[in-house]
PDB file of C-alpha atoms and ligand atoms in Angstrom:
ATOM      1  CA  MET A   1      86.386 106.575 107.542  1.00 37.00           C
ATOM      2  CA  ALA A   2      84.218 105.156 110.298  1.00 40.00           C
ATOM      3  CA  ASP A   3      81.321 107.392 109.386  1.00 44.00           C
ATOM      4  CA  SER A   4      81.307 106.490 105.709  1.00 68.00           C
ATOM      5  CA  GLN A   5      80.421 103.349 103.865  1.00 90.00           C
ATOM      6  CA  THR A   6      83.046 100.654 103.350  1.00 97.00           C
ATOM      7  CA  LEU A   7      83.952 100.727  99.676  1.00 98.00           C
ATOM      8  CA  VAL A   8      83.792  97.734  97.387  1.00 98.00           C
ATOM      9  CA  ILE A   9      86.559  98.140  94.804  1.00 98.00           C
ATOM     10  CA  ALA A  10      86.292  95.827  91.801  1.00 98.00           C
ATOM     11  CA  HIS A  11      89.877  94.606  91.344  1.00 98.00           C
ATOM     12  CA  ARG A  12      90.555  94.570  87.573  1.00 98.00           C
ATOM     13  CA  GLY A  13      86.748  94.610  87.244  1.00 98.00           C
ATOM     14  CA  ALA A  14      84.586  91.685  88.286  1.00 98.00           C
ATOM     15  CA  SER A  15      87.631  89.604  87.411  1.00 98.00           C
ATOM     16  CA  GLY A  16      86.398  86.574  89.311  1.00 98.00           C
ATOM     17  CA  TYR A  17      83.772  86.113  86.615  1.00 98.00           C
ATOM     18  CA  LEU A  18      85.114  87.631  83.391  1.00 98.00           C
ATOM     19  CA  PRO A  19      88.679  88.166  82.111  1.00 98.00           C
ATOM     20  CA  GLU A  20      90.485  90.928  83.992  1.00 98.00           C
ATOM     21  CA  HIS A  21      90.462  94.441  82.549  1.00 98.00           C
ATOM     22  CA  THR A  22      88.033  93.675  79.747  1.00 98.00           C
ATOM     23  CA  LEU A  23      85.171  96.116  79.295  1.00 98.00           C
ATOM     24  CA  GLU A  24      82.854  93.179  79.917  1.00 98.00           C
ATOM     25  CA  ALA A  25      84.404  92.645  83.368  1.00 98.00           C
ATOM     26  CA  LYS A  26      83.958  96.356  84.102  1.00 98.00           C
ATOM     27  CA  ALA A  27      80.321  96.437  82.999  1.00 98.00           C
ATOM     28  CA  TYR A  28      79.622  93.377  85.127  1.00 98.00           C
ATOM     29  CA  ALA A  29      81.310  94.983  88.157  1.00 98.00           C
ATOM     30  CA  HIS A  30      79.069  98.002  87.696  1.00 98.00           C
ATOM     31  CA  ALA A  31      76.001  95.776  87.462  1.00 98.00           C
ATOM     32  CA  LEU A  32      76.983  93.769  90.548  1.00 98.00           C
ATOM     33  CA  GLY A  33      77.080  96.951  92.610  1.00 98.00           C
ATOM     34  CA  ALA A  34      80.770  97.837  93.032  1.00 98.00           C
ATOM     35  CA  ASP A  35      81.480 101.328  94.366  1.00 98.00           C
ATOM     36  CA  TYR A  36      84.751 101.739  92.460  1.00 98.00           C
ATOM     37  CA  ILE A  37      86.247  99.938  89.464  1.00 98.00           C
ATOM     38  CA  GLU A  38      90.015  99.552  89.078  1.00 98.00           C
ATOM     39  CA  GLN A  39      92.163 100.326  86.010  1.00 98.00           C
ATOM     40  CA  ASP A  40      95.836  99.293  85.738  1.00 98.00           C
ATOM     41  CA  LEU A  41      97.492 101.589  83.201  1.00 98.00           C
ATOM     42  CA  VAL A  42     100.340 101.115  80.729  1.00 98.00           C
ATOM     43  CA  ALA A  43     101.513 103.208  77.755  1.00 98.00           C
ATOM     44  CA  THR A  44     101.743 102.022  74.144  1.00 98.00           C
ATOM     45  CA  ARG A  45     104.470 102.973  71.635  1.00 98.00           C
ATOM     46  CA  ASP A  46     102.289 105.828  70.377  1.00 98.00           C
ATOM     47  CA  ASP A  47     101.725 107.096  73.924  1.00 98.00           C
ATOM     48  CA  GLN A  48      98.164 105.853  74.263  1.00 98.00           C
ATOM     49  CA  VAL A  49      97.051 104.720  77.712  1.00 98.00           C
ATOM     50  CA  ILE A  50      95.686 101.187  77.832  1.00 98.00           C
ATOM     51  CA  VAL A  51      94.144  99.171  80.632  1.00 98.00           C
ATOM     52  CA  ILE A  52      96.212  96.073  81.368  1.00 98.00           C
ATOM     53  CA  HIS A  53      97.861  94.761  84.512  1.00 98.00           C
ATOM     54  CA  ASP A  54     101.317  93.861  83.196  1.00 97.00           C
ATOM     55  CA  ILE A  55     103.712  95.954  81.114  1.00 98.00           C
ATOM     56  CA  HIS A  56     103.908  92.748  79.070  1.00 97.00           C
ATOM     57  CA  LEU A  57     101.151  91.454  76.807  1.00 98.00           C
ATOM     58  CA  ASP A  58     102.134  87.811  77.231  1.00 95.00           C
ATOM     59  CA  ARG A  59      99.730  86.458  79.833  1.00 97.00           C
ATOM     60  CA  VAL A  60      96.403  87.802  78.632  1.00 97.00           C
ATOM     61  CA  THR A  61      96.690  88.025  74.835  1.00 97.00           C
ATOM     62  CA  ASN A  62      97.641  86.069  71.727  1.00 96.00           C
ATOM     63  CA  VAL A  63     100.566  88.413  71.025  1.00 97.00           C
ATOM     64  CA  ALA A  64     103.093  85.639  70.413  1.00 96.00           C
ATOM     65  CA  SER A  65     101.019  84.124  67.628  1.00 96.00           C
ATOM     66  CA  LEU A  66      99.959  87.417  66.026  1.00 97.00           C
ATOM     67  CA  TYR A  67     103.329  89.171  66.223  1.00 98.00           C
ATOM     68  CA  PRO A  68     105.943  86.408  66.393  1.00 96.00           C
ATOM     69  CA  GLY A  69     109.454  87.615  67.050  1.00 95.00           C
ATOM     70  CA  ARG A  70     108.515  91.012  68.424  1.00 98.00           C
ATOM     71  CA  HIS A  71     109.556  90.180  71.966  1.00 98.00           C
ATOM     72  CA  ARG A  72     112.562  91.683  73.677  1.00 98.00           C
ATOM     73  CA  ASP A  73     115.667  89.728  74.614  1.00 98.00           C
ATOM     74  CA  ASP A  74     114.025  88.685  77.865  1.00 97.00           C
ATOM     75  CA  GLY A  75     111.336  86.878  75.879  1.00 96.00           C
ATOM     76  CA  HIS A  76     108.531  89.291  76.858  1.00 97.00           C
ATOM     77  CA  TYR A  77     106.268  91.192  74.471  1.00 98.00           C
ATOM     78  CA  TYR A  78     106.031  94.741  75.858  1.00 98.00           C
ATOM     79  CA  ALA A  79     102.953  96.880  75.306  1.00 98.00           C
ATOM     80  CA  ARG A  80     105.371  99.814  74.860  1.00 98.00           C
ATOM     81  CA  ASP A  81     106.723  98.187  71.662  1.00 98.00           C
ATOM     82  CA  PHE A  82     103.339  98.200  69.904  1.00 98.00           C
ATOM     83  CA  ASP A  83     101.073 100.944  68.597  1.00 98.00           C
ATOM     84  CA  LEU A  84      97.532 101.045  69.904  1.00 98.00           C
ATOM     85  CA  ALA A  85      96.106  99.806  66.592  1.00 98.00           C
ATOM     86  CA  GLU A  86      98.308  96.732  66.819  1.00 98.00           C
ATOM     87  CA  ILE A  87      97.296  96.090  70.413  1.00 98.00           C
ATOM     88  CA  GLN A  88      93.631  96.464  69.577  1.00 97.00           C
ATOM     89  CA  ALA A  89      94.014  93.745  66.961  1.00 98.00           C
ATOM     90  CA  LEU A  90      94.952  91.289  69.713  1.00 98.00           C
ATOM     91  CA  ALA A  91      92.520  88.914  71.339  1.00 97.00           C
ATOM     92  CA  SER A  92      92.697  89.287  75.106  1.00 97.00           C
ATOM     93  CA  GLY A  93      91.237  86.980  77.681  1.00 97.00           C
ATOM     94  CA  GLU A  94      91.540  85.126  80.940  1.00 98.00           C
ATOM     95  CA  ARG A  95      94.994  85.240  82.560  1.00 97.00           C
ATOM     96  CA  ARG A  96      97.320  82.312  82.036  1.00 97.00           C
ATOM     97  CA  GLY A  97      99.715  81.078  84.708  1.00 95.00           C
ATOM     98  CA  ASN A  98     103.491  80.800  84.891  1.00 89.00           C
ATOM     99  CA  ASP A  99     103.638  78.180  82.155  1.00 89.00           C
ATOM    100  CA  GLY A 100     102.066  80.705  79.774  1.00 88.00           C
ATOM    101  CA  GLU A 101      99.359  78.240  78.754  1.00 90.00           C
ATOM    102  CA  THR A 102      97.132  76.947  81.505  1.00 95.00           C
ATOM    103  CA  ALA A 103      94.709  79.087  83.490  1.00 96.00           C
ATOM    104  CA  ALA A 104      96.012  81.095  86.430  1.00 97.00           C
ATOM    105  CA  PHE A 105      92.617  80.434  88.075  1.00 97.00           C
ATOM    106  CA  PRO A 106      91.285  77.084  86.784  1.00 96.00           C
ATOM    107  CA  ASN A 107      87.719  77.586  88.072  1.00 96.00           C
ATOM    108  CA  ARG A 108      87.210  80.994  86.493  1.00 98.00           C
ATOM    109  CA  TYR A 109      86.261  82.017  82.961  1.00 98.00           C
ATOM    110  CA  PRO A 110      87.928  79.711  80.421  1.00 97.00           C
ATOM    111  CA  VAL A 111      91.245  80.690  78.859  1.00 95.00           C
ATOM    112  CA  GLY A 112      91.009  81.493  75.160  1.00 91.00           C
ATOM    113  CA  PHE A 113      87.251  82.136  75.132  1.00 92.00           C
ATOM    114  CA  GLY A 114      86.782  85.423  73.338  1.00 85.00           C
ATOM    115  CA  PRO A 115      85.821  87.819  72.088  1.00 88.00           C
ATOM    116  CA  PHE A 116      87.640  90.355  74.194  1.00 98.00           C
ATOM    117  CA  ARG A 117      90.211  93.030  73.544  1.00 97.00           C
ATOM    118  CA  ILE A 118      92.346  95.454  75.512  1.00 98.00           C
ATOM    119  CA  PRO A 119      90.569  98.773  76.125  1.00 98.00           C
ATOM    120  CA  THR A 120      92.017 102.240  76.380  1.00 98.00           C
ATOM    121  CA  LEU A 121      91.528 104.313  79.499  1.00 98.00           C
ATOM    122  CA  ARG A 122      89.270 106.634  77.505  1.00 98.00           C
ATOM    123  CA  GLU A 123      87.044 103.769  76.377  1.00 98.00           C
ATOM    124  CA  GLU A 124      86.739 102.453  79.893  1.00 98.00           C
ATOM    125  CA  ILE A 125      85.907 105.797  81.480  1.00 98.00           C
ATOM    126  CA  LYS A 126      83.267 106.369  78.791  1.00 98.00           C
ATOM    127  CA  LEU A 127      81.732 102.990  79.591  1.00 98.00           C
ATOM    128  CA  ILE A 128      81.625 103.656  83.332  1.00 98.00           C
ATOM    129  CA  GLN A 129      80.322 107.204  82.949  1.00 98.00           C
ATOM    130  CA  GLY A 130      77.722 105.976  80.467  1.00 98.00           C
ATOM    131  CA  LEU A 131      76.554 103.323  82.900  1.00 98.00           C
ATOM    132  CA  ASN A 132      76.529 105.893  85.685  1.00 98.00           C
ATOM    133  CA  GLN A 133      74.138 108.019  83.671  1.00 98.00           C
ATOM    134  CA  ALA A 134      71.972 105.115  82.527  1.00 98.00           C
ATOM    135  CA  THR A 135      71.625 103.577  85.986  1.00 98.00           C
ATOM    136  CA  GLY A 136      71.664 106.742  88.057  1.00 98.00           C
ATOM    137  CA  ARG A 137      74.313 105.148  90.295  1.00 98.00           C
ATOM    138  CA  ILE A 138      77.722 106.832  90.374  1.00 98.00           C
ATOM    139  CA  VAL A 139      80.523 104.295  90.342  1.00 98.00           C
ATOM    140  CA  GLY A 140      84.022 105.676  90.772  1.00 98.00           C
ATOM    141  CA  ILE A 141      87.278 104.829  89.045  1.00 98.00           C
ATOM    142  CA  TYR A 142      90.473 103.624  90.694  1.00 98.00           C
ATOM    143  CA  PRO A 143      93.357 104.012  88.185  1.00 98.00           C
ATOM    144  CA  GLU A 144      96.878 102.754  88.915  1.00 98.00           C
ATOM    145  CA  ILE A 145     100.035 104.157  87.344  1.00 98.00           C
ATOM    146  CA  LYS A 146     102.057 101.025  86.563  1.00 98.00           C
ATOM    147  CA  ASN A 147     105.848 101.142  86.723  1.00 97.00           C
ATOM    148  CA  PRO A 148     106.239 104.937  86.317  1.00 98.00           C
ATOM    149  CA  ALA A 149     110.043 104.912  86.537  1.00 97.00           C
ATOM    150  CA  TRP A 150     110.235 102.243  83.846  1.00 97.00           C
ATOM    151  CA  HIS A 151     107.864 104.222  81.653  1.00 98.00           C
ATOM    152  CA  ARG A 152     109.980 107.362  82.044  1.00 98.00           C
ATOM    153  CA  ALA A 153     113.075 105.403  81.054  1.00 98.00           C
ATOM    154  CA  GLU A 154     111.072 104.380  77.982  1.00 98.00           C
ATOM    155  CA  GLY A 155     110.497 108.051  77.192  1.00 98.00           C
ATOM    156  CA  VAL A 156     106.941 108.562  78.387  1.00 98.00           C
ATOM    157  CA  ASP A 157     105.526 110.368  81.419  1.00 98.00           C
ATOM    158  CA  LEU A 158     102.610 108.048  82.141  1.00 98.00           C
ATOM    159  CA  SER A 159     101.357 109.982  85.171  1.00 98.00           C
ATOM    160  CA  SER A 160     100.959 113.207  83.202  1.00 98.00           C
ATOM    161  CA  LEU A 161      99.127 111.420  80.397  1.00 98.00           C
ATOM    162  CA  VAL A 162      96.723 109.857  82.888  1.00 98.00           C
ATOM    163  CA  ILE A 163      96.106 112.999  84.932  1.00 98.00           C
ATOM    164  CA  ASP A 164      95.359 114.975  81.752  1.00 98.00           C
ATOM    165  CA  GLN A 165      92.813 112.372  80.638  1.00 98.00           C
ATOM    166  CA  LEU A 166      91.161 112.293  84.052  1.00 98.00           C
ATOM    167  CA  HIS A 167      90.896 116.073  83.934  1.00 98.00           C
ATOM    168  CA  ASP A 168      89.291 115.890  80.474  1.00 98.00           C
ATOM    169  CA  PHE A 169      86.677 113.479  81.830  1.00 98.00           C
ATOM    170  CA  GLY A 170      85.815 115.777  84.727  1.00 98.00           C
ATOM    171  CA  TYR A 171      87.871 114.246  87.529  1.00 98.00           C
ATOM    172  CA  ARG A 172      89.369 117.457  88.900  1.00 98.00           C
ATOM    173  CA  THR A 173      88.916 117.748  92.658  1.00 98.00           C
ATOM    174  CA  LYS A 174      89.359 115.681  95.781  1.00 98.00           C
ATOM    175  CA  SER A 175      85.618 115.153  96.059  1.00 97.00           C
ATOM    176  CA  ASP A 176      85.358 113.545  92.607  1.00 98.00           C
ATOM    177  CA  PRO A 177      84.829 109.763  92.528  1.00 98.00           C
ATOM    178  CA  VAL A 178      88.386 108.721  91.800  1.00 98.00           C
ATOM    179  CA  PHE A 179      91.347 107.319  93.729  1.00 98.00           C
ATOM    180  CA  LEU A 180      94.672 107.483  91.863  1.00 98.00           C
ATOM    181  CA  GLN A 181      97.072 104.787  93.076  1.00 98.00           C
ATOM    182  CA  CYS A 182     100.722 103.833  92.624  1.00 98.00           C
ATOM    183  CA  PHE A 183     103.321 101.546  94.238  1.00 98.00           C
ATOM    184  CA  ASP A 184     106.173 104.027  93.690  1.00 98.00           C
ATOM    185  CA  ASP A 185     106.363 106.482  96.599  1.00 97.00           C
ATOM    186  CA  ALA A 186     108.598 108.958  94.744  1.00 98.00           C
ATOM    187  CA  GLU A 187     106.056 109.059  91.923  1.00 98.00           C
ATOM    188  CA  VAL A 188     103.165 109.543  94.342  1.00 98.00           C
ATOM    189  CA  ARG A 189     104.970 112.565  95.801  1.00 98.00           C
ATOM    190  CA  ARG A 190     105.686 113.837  92.291  1.00 98.00           C
ATOM    191  CA  ILE A 191     102.013 113.452  91.317  1.00 98.00           C
ATOM    192  CA  ARG A 192     100.893 115.445  94.339  1.00 98.00           C
ATOM    193  CA  HIS A 193     103.601 118.035  94.791  1.00 97.00           C
ATOM    194  CA  ASP A 194     105.184 118.535  91.340  1.00 98.00           C
ATOM    195  CA  LEU A 195     102.245 117.836  89.044  1.00 98.00           C
ATOM    196  CA  GLY A 196      99.817 119.400  91.531  1.00 97.00           C
ATOM    197  CA  CYS A 197      97.238 116.648  91.246  1.00 98.00           C
ATOM    198  CA  PRO A 198      94.364 117.427  93.652  1.00 98.00           C
ATOM    199  CA  LEU A 199      92.630 114.031  93.422  1.00 98.00           C
ATOM    200  CA  LYS A 200      92.427 111.462  96.204  1.00 98.00           C
ATOM    201  CA  LEU A 201      95.732 109.561  96.128  1.00 98.00           C
ATOM    202  CA  VAL A 202      96.527 106.085  97.417  1.00 98.00           C
ATOM    203  CA  GLN A 203     100.015 104.808  98.189  1.00 98.00           C
ATOM    204  CA  LEU A 204     100.146 101.106  97.444  1.00 98.00           C
ATOM    205  CA  ILE A 205     102.237  99.122  99.869  1.00 98.00           C
ATOM    206  CA  GLY A 206     103.853  95.908  98.760  1.00 97.00           C
ATOM    207  CA  GLU A 207     106.832  93.845  99.791  1.00 97.00           C
ATOM    208  CA  ASN A 208     110.384  94.797  98.867  1.00 96.00           C
ATOM    209  CA  SER A 209     110.861  91.300  97.441  1.00 95.00           C
ATOM    210  CA  TRP A 210     108.205  91.919  94.768  1.00 93.00           C
ATOM    211  CA  ASP A 211     110.510  94.414  93.053  1.00 85.00           C
ATOM    212  CA  GLN A 212     107.557  96.686  92.201  1.00 81.00           C
ATOM    213  CA  ALA A 213     109.337  99.985  92.649  1.00 85.00           C
ATOM    214  CA  ASP A 214     112.397 101.543  94.226  1.00 91.00           C
ATOM    215  CA  THR A 215     110.417 102.011  97.430  1.00 95.00           C
ATOM    216  CA  ASN A 216     111.265 100.676 100.877  1.00 96.00           C
ATOM    217  CA  TYR A 217     107.967  99.229 102.080  1.00 97.00           C
ATOM    218  CA  ASP A 218     109.533  97.941 105.308  1.00 96.00           C
ATOM    219  CA  VAL A 219     109.922 101.570 106.377  1.00 96.00           C
ATOM    220  CA  LEU A 220     106.742 102.796 104.761  1.00 96.00           C
ATOM    221  CA  LYS A 221     104.428 100.410 106.609  1.00 96.00           C
ATOM    222  CA  THR A 222     105.652 101.351 110.106  1.00 97.00           C
ATOM    223  CA  PRO A 223     103.604 103.842 112.178  1.00 98.00           C
ATOM    224  CA  GLU A 224     106.243 106.507 111.479  1.00 98.00           C
ATOM    225  CA  GLY A 225     106.286 105.635 107.795  1.00 98.00           C
ATOM    226  CA  LEU A 226     102.516 105.949 107.600  1.00 98.00           C
ATOM    227  CA  GLN A 227     102.638 109.358 109.289  1.00 98.00           C
ATOM    228  CA  GLU A 228     105.114 110.467 106.628  1.00 98.00           C
ATOM    229  CA  VAL A 229     103.040 109.024 103.770  1.00 98.00           C
ATOM    230  CA  ALA A 230      99.977 110.864 105.102  1.00 98.00           C
ATOM    231  CA  ARG A 231     101.665 114.172 104.248  1.00 98.00           C
ATOM    232  CA  THR A 232     101.049 113.302 100.598  1.00 98.00           C
ATOM    233  CA  VAL A 233      98.212 110.799 100.216  1.00 98.00           C
ATOM    234  CA  ASP A 234      94.681 110.156 101.436  1.00 98.00           C
ATOM    235  CA  GLY A 235      94.899 106.423 101.810  1.00 98.00           C
ATOM    236  CA  VAL A 236      96.989 103.283 101.539  1.00 98.00           C
ATOM    237  CA  GLY A 237      96.383 100.137  99.554  1.00 98.00           C
ATOM    238  CA  ALA A 238      97.998  97.462 101.659  1.00 98.00           C
ATOM    239  CA  TRP A 239      98.462  93.738 101.256  1.00 97.00           C
ATOM    240  CA  ILE A 240      96.074  91.693 103.409  1.00 96.00           C
ATOM    241  CA  GLN A 241      99.104  90.106 105.091  1.00 94.00           C
ATOM    242  CA  HIS A 242     100.232  93.524 106.334  1.00 96.00           C
ATOM    243  CA  LEU A 243      97.022  93.813 108.356  1.00 96.00           C
ATOM    244  CA  VAL A 244      96.849  90.410 109.972  1.00 94.00           C
ATOM    245  CA  ASP A 245      99.086  87.816 111.479  1.00 88.00           C
ATOM    246  CA  THR A 246      97.676  84.396 110.701  1.00 76.00           C
ATOM    247  CA  ALA A 247      99.951  82.583 113.150  1.00 69.00           C
ATOM    248  CA  GLY A 248      97.474  82.883 116.035  1.00 64.00           C
ATOM    249  CA  VAL A 249      97.158  79.825 118.238  1.00 58.00           C
ATOM    250  CA  ASP A 250      93.605  79.001 117.149  1.00 70.00           C
ATOM    251  CA  GLY A 251      94.184  79.817 113.505  1.00 70.00           C
ATOM    252  CA  GLN A 252      92.198  83.050 113.721  1.00 74.00           C
ATOM    253  CA  PRO A 253      93.998  86.055 112.297  1.00 87.00           C
ATOM    254  CA  VAL A 254      95.272  88.664 114.711  1.00 90.00           C
ATOM    255  CA  SER A 255      95.572  92.356 113.923  1.00 94.00           C
ATOM    256  CA  THR A 256      99.091  93.651 113.316  1.00 95.00           C
ATOM    257  CA  GLY A 257      97.983  97.137 114.327  1.00 96.00           C
ATOM    258  CA  PHE A 258      98.490  98.422 110.786  1.00 98.00           C
ATOM    259  CA  VAL A 259      94.940  99.713 110.333  1.00 98.00           C
ATOM    260  CA  LYS A 260      95.030 101.504 113.695  1.00 98.00           C
ATOM    261  CA  SER A 261      98.331 103.186 112.832  1.00 98.00           C
ATOM    262  CA  ALA A 262      97.065 104.212 109.415  1.00 98.00           C
ATOM    263  CA  HIS A 263      93.868 105.638 110.877  1.00 98.00           C
ATOM    264  CA  GLU A 264      95.878 107.552 113.480  1.00 98.00           C
ATOM    265  CA  ALA A 265      97.774 109.086 110.562  1.00 98.00           C
ATOM    266  CA  GLY A 266      94.462 110.066 108.958  1.00 98.00           C
ATOM    267  CA  LEU A 267      94.696 107.522 106.139  1.00 98.00           C
ATOM    268  CA  VAL A 268      91.960 105.283 104.796  1.00 98.00           C
ATOM    269  CA  VAL A 269      92.960 101.644 104.307  1.00 98.00           C
ATOM    270  CA  HIS A 270      91.967  99.585 101.263  1.00 98.00           C
ATOM    271  CA  PRO A 271      93.527  96.100 101.509  1.00 98.00           C
ATOM    272  CA  TYR A 272      94.049  93.832  98.480  1.00 98.00           C
ATOM    273  CA  THR A 273      92.992  91.295  97.231  1.00 98.00           C
ATOM    274  CA  PHE A 274      89.957  89.372  98.456  1.00 98.00           C
ATOM    275  CA  GLN A 275      89.494  86.257  96.302  1.00 98.00           C
ATOM    276  CA  VAL A 276      87.607  83.000  96.790  1.00 98.00           C
ATOM    277  CA  GLU A 277      90.844  81.204  95.961  1.00 97.00           C
ATOM    278  CA  GLN A 278      92.565  82.851  98.946  1.00 94.00           C
ATOM    279  CA  ILE A 279      90.273  82.506 101.927  1.00 92.00           C
ATOM    280  CA  GLY A 280      92.369  82.930 105.047  1.00 86.00           C
ATOM    281  CA  PRO A 281      92.651  80.518 107.956  1.00 84.00           C
ATOM    282  CA  GLY A 282      89.780  80.832 110.394  1.00 85.00           C
ATOM    283  CA  PHE A 283      87.213  81.698 107.701  1.00 91.00           C
ATOM    284  CA  GLU A 284      84.815  79.526 105.766  1.00 93.00           C
ATOM    285  CA  SER A 285      83.750  81.947 103.073  1.00 96.00           C
ATOM    286  CA  LEU A 286      84.830  85.172 101.418  1.00 98.00           C
ATOM    287  CA  PRO A 287      81.868  87.183 102.760  1.00 98.00           C
ATOM    288  CA  GLU A 288      82.714  85.990 106.290  1.00 96.00           C
ATOM    289  CA  MET A 289      86.360  86.974 105.844  1.00 96.00           C
ATOM    290  CA  ILE A 290      85.475  90.410 104.479  1.00 97.00           C
ATOM    291  CA  ALA A 291      82.991  91.020 107.284  1.00 97.00           C
ATOM    292  CA  TRP A 292      85.738  90.305 109.815  1.00 95.00           C
ATOM    293  CA  PHE A 293      88.150  92.759 108.173  1.00 96.00           C
ATOM    294  CA  VAL A 294      85.483  95.442 108.242  1.00 97.00           C
ATOM    295  CA  ASP A 295      84.002  94.765 111.695  1.00 96.00           C
ATOM    296  CA  THR A 296      87.194  93.873 113.567  1.00 95.00           C
ATOM    297  CA  LEU A 297      89.885  95.905 111.813  1.00 96.00           C
ATOM    298  CA  GLY A 298      87.756  98.741 110.467  1.00 97.00           C
ATOM    299  CA  VAL A 299      89.120  98.751 106.927  1.00 98.00           C
ATOM    300  CA  ASP A 300      87.604 101.474 104.745  1.00 98.00           C
ATOM    301  CA  GLY A 301      87.365  99.512 101.526  1.00 98.00           C
ATOM    302  CA  VAL A 302      88.286  96.173  99.986  1.00 98.00           C
ATOM    303  CA  PHE A 303      89.835  95.281  96.667  1.00 98.00           C
ATOM    304  CA  THR A 304      88.077  92.168  95.447  1.00 98.00           C
ATOM    305  CA  ASP A 305      87.616  90.101  92.289  1.00 98.00           C
ATOM    306  CA  PHE A 306      84.101  89.278  93.550  1.00 98.00           C
ATOM    307  CA  PRO A 307      82.140  92.494  94.211  1.00 98.00           C
ATOM    308  CA  ASP A 308      78.909  90.601  94.903  1.00 98.00           C
ATOM    309  CA  LEU A 309      80.527  88.533  97.671  1.00 98.00           C
ATOM    310  CA  ALA A 310      82.000  91.673  99.232  1.00 98.00           C
ATOM    311  CA  LEU A 311      78.575  93.319  99.273  1.00 98.00           C
ATOM    312  CA  GLU A 312      77.220  90.168 100.908  1.00 98.00           C
ATOM    313  CA  GLY A 313      79.946  90.390 103.569  1.00 97.00           C
ATOM    314  CA  LEU A 314      79.019  94.015 104.180  1.00 97.00           C
ATOM    315  CA  GLY A 315      75.336  93.169 104.505  1.00 95.00           C
ATOM    316  CA  ARG A 316      74.510  95.346 101.517  1.00 94.00           C
ATOM    317  CA  THR A 317      72.600  92.758  99.494  1.00 86.00           C
TER     318      THR A 317
HETATM  319 CA1  LIG C 401      96.299  97.237  90.405  1.00 68.17          CA
END
């Protein structure tokens, strides 16, 4: 915590510069100096673990043109309905917005500019471990189990698949450079207490309205809730808005007390997501904003799409 370095966590890789969750974005995050690189994980029909943010393929691939008609009744193309070989034939790329066509972030890497494809967890860990050896700098991994209850209803135990792969790659103890994260509190408890996972665990905290999991975040983010969570996990990944109230009279954010409560419970705090497109009131740049969160609130790490700007905010450049 206070005696260790604030961690720069590359959110979906250096996703401010290259399409999220491509190996290129991960290599660039490593090169820029991130301490940890994030993987969002989803299972394919043949139970392979791939790195993609959504359980749907719609927003970051050409699935609709390559496999027309293979969507479900809700119109979405689910990764779970495709074998890995089919998914690896897709072109992936920069995220599109709600209209399904235009860029979610217009000033970032262009939509539709390949060549990229969706990697497996194995491929990504190999890349990061290879770069660790070649550079002599150990960058950690920060995998997230996406929608575990949904995956189980689909007949696959995603957490077990992931934990087994992490074990195979040498991530076996709490001191290894990995944080395993999930939004679902029941699954986090299962990972720790039923599956016996010894790794550092992070409980993600969202808003009930996001419908991420059957978890009551209103309870979880209270001081009492954080004390309870600390019986299972090592840290919390909280939304920036949980940490600050931006309604201060002069426009400067004011602490909600969340970080203090979490620290009192013995938890590290890694807020998400610091982006140049979302600079808060009272700040003129992302490095300035990140510096404030570290110096004033004492956060222990930051999820960011821009690892270089976070390092600048931390004075590590
Ligand atoms: Ca994530």
